[in-house]
mmCIF file of C-alpha atoms and ligand atoms in Angstrom:
data_model
loop_
_atom_site.group_PDB
_atom_site.id
_atom_site.type_symbol
_atom_site.label_atom_id
_atom_site.label_comp_id
_atom_site.label_asym_id
_atom_site.label_seq_id
_atom_site.Cartn_x
_atom_site.Cartn_y
_atom_site.Cartn_z
ATOM 1 C CA MET A 538 0.000 0.000 0.000
ATOM 2 C CA ASP A 539 1.431 3.421 -0.855
ATOM 3 C CA GLU A 540 0.697 7.121 -0.480
ATOM 4 C CA THR A 541 -2.238 6.832 -2.896
ATOM 5 C CA VAL A 542 -4.192 5.016 -0.209
ATOM 6 C CA CYS A 543 -3.074 7.521 2.391
ATOM 7 C CA GLY A 544 -4.234 10.332 0.099
ATOM 8 C CA HIS A 545 -7.519 8.595 -0.735
ATOM 9 C CA VAL A 546 -8.536 8.014 2.880
ATOM 10 C CA LEU A 547 -7.499 11.500 3.933
ATOM 11 C CA GLU A 548 -8.914 13.290 0.913
ATOM 12 C CA GLY A 549 -10.694 16.512 1.827
ATOM 13 C CA VAL A 550 -9.321 16.714 5.371
ATOM 14 C CA SER A 551 -7.923 20.160 6.084
ATOM 15 C CA PHE A 552 -4.444 20.388 7.533
ATOM 16 C CA SER A 553 -5.431 22.724 10.374
ATOM 17 C CA ALA A 554 -8.456 20.593 11.337
ATOM 18 C CA ALA A 555 -6.255 17.500 11.456
ATOM 19 C CA VAL A 556 -3.528 19.177 13.496
ATOM 20 C CA GLU A 557 -5.692 21.240 15.830
ATOM 21 C CA GLY A 558 -8.350 18.606 16.455
ATOM 22 C CA ARG A 559 -6.026 15.801 17.510
ATOM 23 C CA CYS A 560 -5.817 15.070 21.186
ATOM 24 C CA SER A 561 -4.923 12.055 23.272
ATOM 25 C CA VAL A 562 -7.748 9.513 23.504
ATOM 26 C CA ARG A 563 -7.626 6.988 26.337
ATOM 27 C CA ARG A 564 -11.049 5.306 26.079
ATOM 28 C CA PHE A 565 -12.139 3.442 22.970
ATOM 29 C CA LEU A 566 -15.197 1.757 21.480
ATOM 30 C CA PRO A 567 -14.677 -1.949 20.686
ATOM 31 C CA GLU A 568 -15.409 -1.416 16.951
ATOM 32 C CA ALA A 569 -12.616 -2.958 14.847
ATOM 33 C CA VAL A 570 -10.352 -0.747 12.738
ATOM 34 C CA PRO A 571 -10.163 -2.005 9.122
ATOM 35 C CA ARG A 572 -6.666 -3.032 8.065
ATOM 36 C CA ASP A 573 -6.622 -0.625 5.131
ATOM 37 C CA HIS A 574 -7.203 2.228 7.583
ATOM 38 C CA ILE A 575 -4.270 1.088 9.705
ATOM 39 C CA ARG A 576 -2.176 0.815 6.560
ATOM 40 C CA ALA A 577 -3.148 4.362 5.557
ATOM 41 C CA MET A 578 -2.197 5.745 8.987
ATOM 42 C CA VAL A 579 1.149 3.976 8.936
ATOM 43 C CA ALA A 580 1.727 5.071 5.322
ATOM 44 C CA CYS A 581 1.280 8.664 6.563
ATOM 45 C CA ALA A 582 3.662 8.009 9.452
ATOM 46 C CA THR A 583 6.334 6.843 7.044
ATOM 47 C CA ARG A 584 6.196 10.181 5.192
ATOM 48 C CA ALA A 585 7.814 11.762 8.262
ATOM 49 C CA ALA A 586 11.102 13.559 7.942
ATOM 50 C CA ASN A 587 13.668 11.153 9.313
ATOM 51 C CA ALA A 588 17.386 11.128 9.866
ATOM 52 C CA GLY A 589 19.320 10.215 6.733
ATOM 53 C CA ASN A 590 16.085 8.808 5.278
ATOM 54 C CA ALA A 591 17.183 5.635 7.050
ATOM 55 C CA GLN A 592 13.534 5.023 8.024
ATOM 56 C CA CYS A 593 14.725 3.380 11.196
ATOM 57 C CA TRP A 594 11.246 2.268 12.229
ATOM 58 C CA GLN A 595 9.118 -0.833 12.326
ATOM 59 C CA PHE A 596 5.395 -0.851 13.084
ATOM 60 C CA VAL A 597 3.521 -3.841 14.499
ATOM 61 C CA ALA A 598 -0.281 -3.498 14.520
ATOM 62 C CA VAL A 599 -1.618 -5.745 17.273
ATOM 63 C CA GLU A 600 -5.235 -6.697 16.633
ATOM 64 C CA ASP A 601 -5.215 -9.909 18.668
ATOM 65 C CA GLU A 602 -6.870 -9.257 22.024
ATOM 66 C CA ALA A 603 -4.895 -11.924 23.891
ATOM 67 C CA THR A 604 -1.643 -10.332 22.710
ATOM 68 C CA ARG A 605 -2.812 -6.858 23.721
ATOM 69 C CA ARG A 606 -3.737 -8.199 27.166
ATOM 70 C CA ALA A 607 -0.385 -9.980 27.456
ATOM 71 C CA MET A 608 1.401 -6.695 26.623
ATOM 72 C CA ALA A 609 -0.504 -4.902 29.381
ATOM 73 C CA ALA A 610 0.184 -7.771 31.789
ATOM 74 C CA ALA A 611 3.903 -7.386 31.023
ATOM 75 C CA VAL A 612 3.638 -3.675 31.888
ATOM 76 C CA ASP A 613 1.866 -4.567 35.156
ATOM 77 C CA THR A 614 4.631 -7.027 36.021
ATOM 78 C CA ALA A 615 7.352 -4.473 35.258
ATOM 79 C CA LEU A 616 5.600 -1.894 37.447
ATOM 80 C CA ASP A 617 5.189 -4.447 40.258
ATOM 81 C CA GLU A 618 8.961 -4.871 40.158
ATOM 82 C CA VAL A 619 9.539 -1.112 40.301
ATOM 83 C CA ALA A 620 7.027 -0.778 43.162
ATOM 84 C CA ALA A 621 8.991 -3.409 45.116
ATOM 85 C CA TRP A 622 12.255 -1.423 44.911
ATOM 86 C CA PRO A 623 13.180 -0.090 48.358
ATOM 87 C CA GLU A 624 13.685 3.328 46.722
ATOM 88 C CA CYS A 625 9.967 3.347 45.834
ATOM 89 C CA ALA A 626 8.710 2.674 49.374
ATOM 90 C CA GLY A 627 5.849 5.053 50.172
ATOM 91 C CA ARG A 628 5.261 5.837 46.472
ATOM 92 C CA ALA A 629 2.216 3.577 45.969
ATOM 93 C CA ALA A 630 0.068 6.478 44.736
ATOM 94 C CA ASP A 631 2.651 7.364 42.049
ATOM 95 C CA VAL A 632 2.859 3.748 40.950
ATOM 96 C CA LYS A 633 -0.950 3.579 40.720
ATOM 97 C CA THR A 634 -1.044 6.705 38.529
ATOM 98 C CA VAL A 635 1.735 5.445 36.265
ATOM 99 C CA ARG A 636 -0.048 2.083 35.972
ATOM 100 C CA ALA A 637 -3.274 3.769 34.871
ATOM 101 C CA TYR A 638 -1.440 5.778 32.206
ATOM 102 C CA ALA A 639 0.592 2.759 31.086
ATOM 103 C CA THR A 640 -1.952 -0.033 30.634
ATOM 104 C CA PHE A 641 -5.222 1.340 29.176
ATOM 105 C CA PHE A 642 -3.988 0.657 25.633
ATOM 106 C CA ALA A 643 -5.056 -2.992 25.924
ATOM 107 C CA ALA A 644 -8.728 -2.017 25.612
ATOM 108 C CA ALA A 645 -8.280 -0.393 22.178
ATOM 109 C CA PRO A 646 -9.216 -2.540 19.172
ATOM 110 C CA VAL A 647 -5.737 -2.162 17.715
ATOM 111 C CA VAL A 648 -2.427 -1.167 19.251
ATOM 112 C CA VAL A 649 0.471 -0.065 17.067
ATOM 113 C CA ALA A 650 3.838 -0.895 18.604
ATOM 114 C CA VAL A 651 6.519 1.377 17.143
ATOM 115 C CA CYS A 652 10.074 0.069 17.239
ATOM 116 C CA VAL A 653 13.308 1.896 16.511
ATOM 117 C CA LEU A 654 15.957 0.113 14.456
ATOM 118 C CA PRO A 655 19.685 0.776 14.836
ATOM 119 C CA TYR A 656 20.764 3.979 13.096
ATOM 120 C CA GLU A 657 24.209 5.488 12.914
ATOM 121 C CA SER A 658 24.915 8.499 10.726
ATOM 122 C CA ARG A 659 28.355 9.479 9.400
ATOM 123 C CA GLY A 660 28.391 12.177 12.072
ATOM 124 C CA ASP A 661 27.785 9.532 14.732
ATOM 125 C CA GLN A 662 30.605 7.421 13.311
ATOM 126 C CA LEU A 663 33.005 10.372 13.470
ATOM 127 C CA LEU A 664 32.134 11.148 17.083
ATOM 128 C CA ARG A 665 32.368 7.481 17.964
ATOM 129 C CA LEU A 666 36.041 7.505 16.889
ATOM 130 C CA ARG A 667 36.720 9.843 19.813
ATOM 131 C CA GLY A 668 35.241 7.399 22.335
ATOM 132 C CA LEU A 669 32.859 9.939 23.860
ATOM 133 C CA SER A 670 30.577 8.867 26.683
ATOM 134 C CA ARG A 671 26.942 8.213 25.749
ATOM 135 C CA GLU A 672 25.976 11.445 27.527
ATOM 136 C CA ASP A 673 28.568 13.560 25.685
ATOM 137 C CA HIS A 674 27.682 11.912 22.388
ATOM 138 C CA ASP A 675 23.958 12.593 22.907
ATOM 139 C CA ARG A 676 24.698 16.214 23.881
ATOM 140 C CA LEU A 677 26.068 16.683 20.367
ATOM 141 C CA ARG A 678 23.574 14.524 18.498
ATOM 142 C CA GLN A 679 20.272 14.457 20.451
ATOM 143 C CA ARG A 680 19.184 11.026 19.228
ATOM 144 C CA PRO A 681 18.153 11.568 15.586
ATOM 145 C CA ASP A 682 16.833 7.989 15.613
ATOM 146 C CA LEU A 683 14.305 8.749 18.353
ATOM 147 C CA GLN A 684 13.491 12.152 16.844
ATOM 148 C CA SER A 685 12.607 10.307 13.618
ATOM 149 C CA ILE A 686 10.343 7.952 15.542
ATOM 150 C CA GLY A 687 8.663 10.941 17.188
ATOM 151 C CA ALA A 688 7.996 12.586 13.840
ATOM 152 C CA ALA A 689 6.408 9.366 12.583
ATOM 153 C CA VAL A 690 4.262 8.848 15.675
ATOM 154 C CA GLN A 691 2.938 12.406 15.499
ATOM 155 C CA LEU A 692 1.908 11.847 11.881
ATOM 156 C CA LEU A 693 0.349 8.489 12.768
ATOM 157 C CA CYS A 694 -1.766 10.110 15.498
ATOM 158 C CA THR A 695 -2.698 13.065 13.286
ATOM 159 C CA ALA A 696 -3.723 10.757 10.426
ATOM 160 C CA ALA A 697 -5.778 8.648 12.848
ATOM 161 C CA HIS A 698 -7.615 11.765 13.997
ATOM 162 C CA ALA A 699 -8.183 12.933 10.426
ATOM 163 C CA MET A 700 -9.799 9.554 9.722
ATOM 164 C CA GLY A 701 -12.135 9.812 12.711
ATOM 165 C CA TYR A 702 -10.121 7.664 15.103
ATOM 166 C CA GLY A 703 -8.682 8.429 18.486
ATOM 167 C CA SER A 704 -5.149 7.520 19.487
ATOM 168 C CA CYS A 705 -2.628 8.109 22.243
ATOM 169 C CA TRP A 706 1.137 8.295 21.870
ATOM 170 C CA MET A 707 2.430 6.279 24.821
ATOM 171 C CA THR A 708 5.894 5.659 26.156
ATOM 172 C CA ALA A 709 4.967 4.471 29.673
ATOM 173 C CA PRO A 710 4.540 0.854 28.398
ATOM 174 C CA VAL A 711 8.186 0.906 27.256
ATOM 175 C CA ILE A 712 9.023 0.005 30.860
ATOM 176 C CA ALA A 713 8.197 -3.559 29.738
ATOM 177 C CA ALA A 714 10.117 -3.259 26.459
ATOM 178 C CA PRO A 715 12.065 -6.545 26.626
ATOM 179 C CA ALA A 716 8.935 -8.592 27.389
ATOM 180 C CA ILE A 717 6.818 -6.813 24.760
ATOM 181 C CA GLU A 718 9.525 -7.172 22.096
ATOM 182 C CA GLU A 719 9.597 -10.910 22.797
ATOM 183 C CA LEU A 720 5.790 -11.192 22.741
ATOM 184 C CA LEU A 721 5.664 -9.463 19.347
ATOM 185 C CA GLY A 722 8.643 -11.344 17.934
ATOM 186 C CA VAL A 723 10.287 -8.207 16.572
ATOM 187 C CA GLU A 724 13.736 -8.289 14.975
ATOM 188 C CA ALA A 725 16.517 -8.916 17.500
ATOM 189 C CA ASP A 726 17.875 -5.363 17.241
ATOM 190 C CA ALA A 727 14.483 -3.585 17.191
ATOM 191 C CA ARG A 728 13.666 -1.683 20.379
ATOM 192 C CA LEU A 729 10.167 -0.719 21.454
ATOM 193 C CA ALA A 730 9.966 3.102 21.406
ATOM 194 C CA ALA A 731 6.234 3.807 21.698
ATOM 195 C CA VAL A 732 2.837 2.184 21.822
ATOM 196 C CA VAL A 733 -0.155 3.777 20.071
ATOM 197 C CA PRO A 734 -3.666 2.461 20.764
ATOM 198 C CA VAL A 735 -6.121 3.340 17.968
ATOM 199 C CA GLY A 736 -9.909 3.116 17.851
ATOM 200 C CA ARG A 737 -13.108 5.104 17.699
ATOM 201 C CA PRO A 738 -13.153 7.361 20.779
ATOM 202 C CA ALA A 739 -15.597 6.496 23.571
ATOM 203 C CA GLY A 740 -17.031 9.839 24.633
ATOM 204 C CA ARG A 741 -15.773 13.244 23.641
ATOM 205 C CA PRO A 742 -12.058 13.661 24.289
ATOM 206 C CA ARG A 743 -10.896 17.049 25.544
ATOM 207 C CA ARG A 744 -8.136 19.049 23.926
ATOM 208 C CA GLY A 745 -5.413 20.005 26.379
ATOM 209 C CA PRO A 746 -4.456 23.702 26.672
ATOM 210 C CA ARG A 747 -1.214 25.008 25.216
ATOM 211 C CA ARG A 748 1.146 27.730 26.372
ATOM 212 C CA PRO A 749 0.644 31.011 24.476
ATOM 213 C CA ILE A 750 2.731 31.224 21.334
ATOM 214 C CA ASP A 751 4.713 34.210 22.661
ATOM 215 C CA ASP A 752 5.858 32.133 25.648
ATOM 216 C CA VAL A 753 7.445 29.516 23.433
ATOM 217 C CA LEU A 754 8.566 31.478 20.373
ATOM 218 C CA GLU A 755 11.420 33.943 20.312
ATOM 219 C CA PHE A 756 12.897 35.828 17.405
ATOM 220 C CA ARG A 757 16.496 36.890 17.238
HETATM 221 C C1 FMN B 1103 6.624 11.127 24.059
HETATM 222 C C2 FMN B 1103 5.231 11.044 24.630
HETATM 223 C C3 FMN B 1103 4.933 10.055 25.536
HETATM 224 C C4 FMN B 1103 3.640 9.940 26.053
HETATM 225 N N1 FMN B 1103 3.348 8.882 26.868
HETATM 226 C C5 FMN B 1103 2.095 8.750 27.355
HETATM 227 C C6 FMN B 1103 1.758 7.607 28.144
HETATM 228 O O1 FMN B 1103 2.560 6.725 28.372
HETATM 229 N N2 FMN B 1103 0.493 7.518 28.611
HETATM 230 C C7 FMN B 1103 -0.448 8.474 28.351
HETATM 231 O O2 FMN B 1103 -1.578 8.324 28.815
HETATM 232 N N3 FMN B 1103 -0.164 9.561 27.563
HETATM 233 C C8 FMN B 1103 1.074 9.706 27.064
HETATM 234 N N4 FMN B 1103 1.385 10.762 26.233
HETATM 235 C C9 FMN B 1103 0.337 11.734 25.882
HETATM 236 C C10 FMN B 1103 0.530 13.068 26.586
HETATM 237 O O3 FMN B 1103 0.142 12.951 27.918
HETATM 238 C C11 FMN B 1103 -0.311 14.132 25.839
HETATM 239 O O4 FMN B 1103 0.149 14.241 24.522
HETATM 240 C C12 FMN B 1103 -0.214 15.498 26.509
HETATM 241 O O5 FMN B 1103 -0.815 15.466 27.790
HETATM 242 C C13 FMN B 1103 -0.915 16.580 25.656
HETATM 243 O O6 FMN B 1103 -2.263 16.227 25.444
HETATM 244 P P1 FMN B 1103 -2.863 16.010 23.968
HETATM 245 O O7 FMN B 1103 -2.131 14.867 23.325
HETATM 246 O O8 FMN B 1103 -4.317 15.662 24.213
HETATM 247 O O9 FMN B 1103 -2.684 17.264 23.196
HETATM 248 C C14 FMN B 1103 2.641 10.880 25.688
HETATM 249 C C15 FMN B 1103 2.953 11.873 24.743
HETATM 250 C C16 FMN B 1103 4.227 11.932 24.213
HETATM 251 C C17 FMN B 1103 4.522 12.975 23.153
#
């Protein structure tokens, strides 16, 4: 499936309506999402600007309910382990909040797991020669691989909204990355970067406020 499908499904949707109307949706109707709609959303995602056009992403659309439940169970297990750390004593309320924001994806009819594949630019290779620490390297590079994933996920969520679906960009489930990667059988060097539940919204989601433009934009 190529951009033609993406264009067909999204025909007539205005850019500003798609961008301004999107918001995070955390409750979904059980109605299935047709595969060609998922393909169109992911086709849009892959139009994202990305470092070196390496397209260092892999998308796994999880329709199977048992697999979605197993993914959420893996997140629960990972959070149980964190909650048992002595450092987290007395933080039960925080763990409960994180759990709520990390596991609701299982109830969506489809969950797109977004994985990042290894990416090393020429610039990375040059810096690597110097043997910089990870922190110093990242200070000079700021993870173009993960920035590429972010660009794709934003487009995926915006396309979903333009097609009448709700979605939520989630990284909290990444706490169970090793278990989820194994459950999904992704390539050995693919790393879970985000999880995006998609479905028709249950209820009317609310758009979050934004800081005024003059607070975030400066001219020099
Ligand atoms: C990188 C990233 C990670 C996020 N992870 C989660 C998450 O794990 N769980 C969740 O409920 N929302 C998550 N969100 C959604 C944000 O909470 C949401 O985008 C933010 O509150 C602004 O609201 P809006 O998306 O409705 O505009 C994430 C968003 C981003 C960009």
